[in-house]
XYZ file of C-alpha atoms in Angstrom:
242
model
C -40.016 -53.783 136.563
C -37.313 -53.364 133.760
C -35.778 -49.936 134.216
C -33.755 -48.137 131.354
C -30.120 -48.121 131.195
C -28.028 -45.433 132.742
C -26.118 -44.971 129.931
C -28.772 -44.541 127.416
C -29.829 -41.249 129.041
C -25.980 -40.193 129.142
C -25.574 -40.321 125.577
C -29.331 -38.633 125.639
C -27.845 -35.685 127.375
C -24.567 -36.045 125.577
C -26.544 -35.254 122.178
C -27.976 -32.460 123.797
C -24.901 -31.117 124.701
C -23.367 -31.548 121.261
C -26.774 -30.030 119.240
C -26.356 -27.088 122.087
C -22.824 -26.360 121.548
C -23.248 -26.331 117.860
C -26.045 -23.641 118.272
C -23.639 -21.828 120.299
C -21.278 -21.637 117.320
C -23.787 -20.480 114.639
C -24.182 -16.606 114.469
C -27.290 -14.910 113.951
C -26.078 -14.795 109.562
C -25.773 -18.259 109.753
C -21.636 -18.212 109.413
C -19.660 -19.680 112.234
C -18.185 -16.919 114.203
C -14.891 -15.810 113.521
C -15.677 -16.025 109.755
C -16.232 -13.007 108.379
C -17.694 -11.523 104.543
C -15.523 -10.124 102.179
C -15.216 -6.672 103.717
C -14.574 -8.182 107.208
C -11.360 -10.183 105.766
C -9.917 -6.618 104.813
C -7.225 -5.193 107.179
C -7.532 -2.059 109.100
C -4.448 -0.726 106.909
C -6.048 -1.966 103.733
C -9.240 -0.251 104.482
C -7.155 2.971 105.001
C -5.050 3.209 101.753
C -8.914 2.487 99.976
C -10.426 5.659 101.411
C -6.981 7.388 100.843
C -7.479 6.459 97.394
C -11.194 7.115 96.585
C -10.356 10.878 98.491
C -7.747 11.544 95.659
C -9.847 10.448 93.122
C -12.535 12.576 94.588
C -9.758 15.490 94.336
C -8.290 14.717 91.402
C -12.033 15.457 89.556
C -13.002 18.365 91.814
C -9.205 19.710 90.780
C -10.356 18.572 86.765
C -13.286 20.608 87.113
C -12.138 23.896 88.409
C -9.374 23.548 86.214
C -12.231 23.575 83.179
C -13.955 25.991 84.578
C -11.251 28.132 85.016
C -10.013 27.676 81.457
C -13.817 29.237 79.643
C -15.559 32.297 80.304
C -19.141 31.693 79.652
C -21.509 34.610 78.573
C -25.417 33.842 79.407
C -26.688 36.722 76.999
C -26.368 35.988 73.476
C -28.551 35.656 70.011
C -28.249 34.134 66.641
C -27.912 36.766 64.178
C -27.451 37.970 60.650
C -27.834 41.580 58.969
C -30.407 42.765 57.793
C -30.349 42.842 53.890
C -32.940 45.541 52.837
C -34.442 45.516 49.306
C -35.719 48.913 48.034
C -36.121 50.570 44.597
C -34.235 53.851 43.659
C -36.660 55.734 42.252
C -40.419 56.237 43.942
C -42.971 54.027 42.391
C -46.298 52.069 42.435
C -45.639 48.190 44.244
C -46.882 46.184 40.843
C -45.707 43.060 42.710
C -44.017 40.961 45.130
C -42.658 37.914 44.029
C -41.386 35.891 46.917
C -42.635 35.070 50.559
C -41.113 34.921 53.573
C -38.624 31.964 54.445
C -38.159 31.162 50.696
C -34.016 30.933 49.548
C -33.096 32.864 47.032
C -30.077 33.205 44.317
C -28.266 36.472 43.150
C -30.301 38.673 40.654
C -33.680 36.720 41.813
C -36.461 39.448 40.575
C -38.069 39.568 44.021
C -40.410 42.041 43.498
C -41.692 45.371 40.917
C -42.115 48.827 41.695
C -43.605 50.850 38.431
C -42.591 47.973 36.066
C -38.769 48.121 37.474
C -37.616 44.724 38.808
C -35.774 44.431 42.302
C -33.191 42.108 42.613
C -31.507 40.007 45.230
C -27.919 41.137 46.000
C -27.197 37.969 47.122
C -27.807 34.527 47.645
C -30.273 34.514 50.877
C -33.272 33.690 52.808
C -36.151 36.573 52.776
C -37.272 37.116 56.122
C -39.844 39.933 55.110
C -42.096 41.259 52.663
C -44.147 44.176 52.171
C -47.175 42.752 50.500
C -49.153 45.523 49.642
C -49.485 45.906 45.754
C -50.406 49.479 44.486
C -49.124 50.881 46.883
C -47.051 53.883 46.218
C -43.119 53.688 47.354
C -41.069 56.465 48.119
C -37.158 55.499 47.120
C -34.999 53.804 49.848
C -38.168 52.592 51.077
C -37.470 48.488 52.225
C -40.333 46.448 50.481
C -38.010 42.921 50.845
C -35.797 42.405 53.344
C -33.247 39.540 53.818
C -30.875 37.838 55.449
C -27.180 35.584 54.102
C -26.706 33.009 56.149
C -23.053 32.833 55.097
C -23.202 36.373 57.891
C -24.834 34.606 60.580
C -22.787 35.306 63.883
C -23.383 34.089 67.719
C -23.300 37.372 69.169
C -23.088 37.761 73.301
C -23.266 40.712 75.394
C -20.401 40.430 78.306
C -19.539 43.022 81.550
C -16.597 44.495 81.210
C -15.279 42.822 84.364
C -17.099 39.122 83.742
C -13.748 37.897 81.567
C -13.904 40.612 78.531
C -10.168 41.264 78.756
C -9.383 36.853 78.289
C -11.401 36.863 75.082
C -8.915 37.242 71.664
C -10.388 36.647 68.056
C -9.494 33.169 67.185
C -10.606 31.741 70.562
C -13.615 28.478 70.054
C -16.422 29.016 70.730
C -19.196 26.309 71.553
C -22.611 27.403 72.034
C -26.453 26.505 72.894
C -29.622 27.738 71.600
C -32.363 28.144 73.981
C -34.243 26.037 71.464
C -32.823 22.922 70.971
C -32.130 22.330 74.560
C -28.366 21.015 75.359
C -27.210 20.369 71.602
C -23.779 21.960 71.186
C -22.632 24.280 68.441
C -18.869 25.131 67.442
C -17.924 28.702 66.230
C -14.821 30.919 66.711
C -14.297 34.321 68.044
C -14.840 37.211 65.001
C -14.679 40.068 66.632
C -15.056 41.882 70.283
C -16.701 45.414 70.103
C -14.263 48.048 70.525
C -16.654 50.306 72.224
C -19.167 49.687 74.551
C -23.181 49.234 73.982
C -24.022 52.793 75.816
C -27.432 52.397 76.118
C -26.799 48.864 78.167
C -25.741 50.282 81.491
C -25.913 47.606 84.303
C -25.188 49.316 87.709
C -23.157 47.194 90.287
C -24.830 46.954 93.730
C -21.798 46.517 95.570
C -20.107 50.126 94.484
C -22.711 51.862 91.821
C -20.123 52.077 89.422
C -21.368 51.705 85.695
C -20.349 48.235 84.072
C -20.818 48.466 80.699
C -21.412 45.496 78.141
C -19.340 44.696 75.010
C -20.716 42.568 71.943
C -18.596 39.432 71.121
C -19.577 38.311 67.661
C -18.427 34.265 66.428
C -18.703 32.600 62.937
C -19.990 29.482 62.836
C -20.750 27.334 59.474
C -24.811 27.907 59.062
C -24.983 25.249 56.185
C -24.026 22.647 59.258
C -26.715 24.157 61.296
C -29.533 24.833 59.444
C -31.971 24.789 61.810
C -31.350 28.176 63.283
C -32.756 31.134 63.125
C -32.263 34.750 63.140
C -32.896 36.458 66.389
C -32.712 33.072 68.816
C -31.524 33.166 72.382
C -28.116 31.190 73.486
C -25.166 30.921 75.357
C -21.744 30.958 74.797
C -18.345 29.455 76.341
C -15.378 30.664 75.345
C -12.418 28.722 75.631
C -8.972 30.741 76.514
């Protein structure tokens, strides 16, 4: 009976050996051991002086930001607004007839309505905002039967506590604003005027002390004919840079 060489099964078991040891030196990735990724290769010291850097950039823009915040003082209660331009006739009278409607524009010495066969005229270039549209009708004099507004008088005007930054606001200061309306679009005015008294009947009481903190009007210009799209009487907010 032939019988199989001796050292046929060696090199059999040698093979095994070899494929066994080769497993041995595969990880579980795939990669030999003792090759490492990218982020394995970097050196403990390395690694430091990368966190030590992303911390100071973290700093650096919390530092940025305070710094910005410190240099504005922001007033949440504020409104779009314009005077009121009333239009009345001097002497009492029937209303023959109004000649405009609200929203239209108007130019200077526009007839905008009649009162007993006497014209009314615009004082100004404007926008009428309301009418009193009742002709024959009898008017007493001084009696408003157009009102408008010039938007060349339109002001961002916020209401600030005494003790919320009133005393770091100076006329000249910018001014950027938003209008509840159009969401976060920006506007740019400047600082007009600050109220030299306070709005009396706006008394807010402070929990911690009940001392009175009154509120002072801050008015800004801004250019209406860049903005048309506002409107007397709408909400916003204002930050004023110092």
């Amino acid at each position: 009976m032939n019988r199989k060489p001796e050292y046929a099964h060696a090199k059999d078991n040698t093979h095994k050996d070899e494929g066994t040891a080769q497993e041995a030196t595969t990880t579980e990735n795939g990669k030999p051991p003792g090759k490492k990724g990218p982020l394995g290769r970097v050196s403990r010291p390395m690694a430091l002086k990368i966190l030590g850097f992303l911390v100071l950039v973290a700093a650096v823009a919390i530092l940025t930001e305070l710094r910005i915040m410190d240099s504005r003082v922001s007033i949440e209660k504020a409104e779009i607004y314009a005077p009121i331009i009333s239009l009345s006739p001097s002497v009492p009278g029937t209303l023959d007839k109004i000649k405009v409607n609200e929203g239209d524009v108007v130019h200077k010495n526009t007839v905008v309505a009649e009162v007993g066969g006497i014209p009314i005229r615009a004082q100004t270039n404007g926008i009428i905002v309301a009418v009193t549209n009742t002709p024959g009708q009898i008017v007493s004099a001084q009696t408003p039967v157009v009102q408008m507004i010039d938007p060349r008088e339109f002001r961002v005007v916020g209401r600030i506590e005494e003790d919320k930054g009133l005393s770091e606001i100076r006329v000249g200061q910018k001014v950027v604003f938003t209008v509840d309306a159009f969401g976060p679009k920006e506007y740019n005015g400047v600082i007009d005027s600050i109220s030299p008294t306070s709005r009396e009947s706006d008394i807010v009481f402070s929990i911690s002390d009940k001392r009175q903190e009154k509120e002072f009007d801050v008015k800004a210009t801004f250019d209406g004919d860049l903005y048309p799209e506002l409107r007397n009487g709408m909400s916003a907010k204002m930050l004023v840079y110092k």
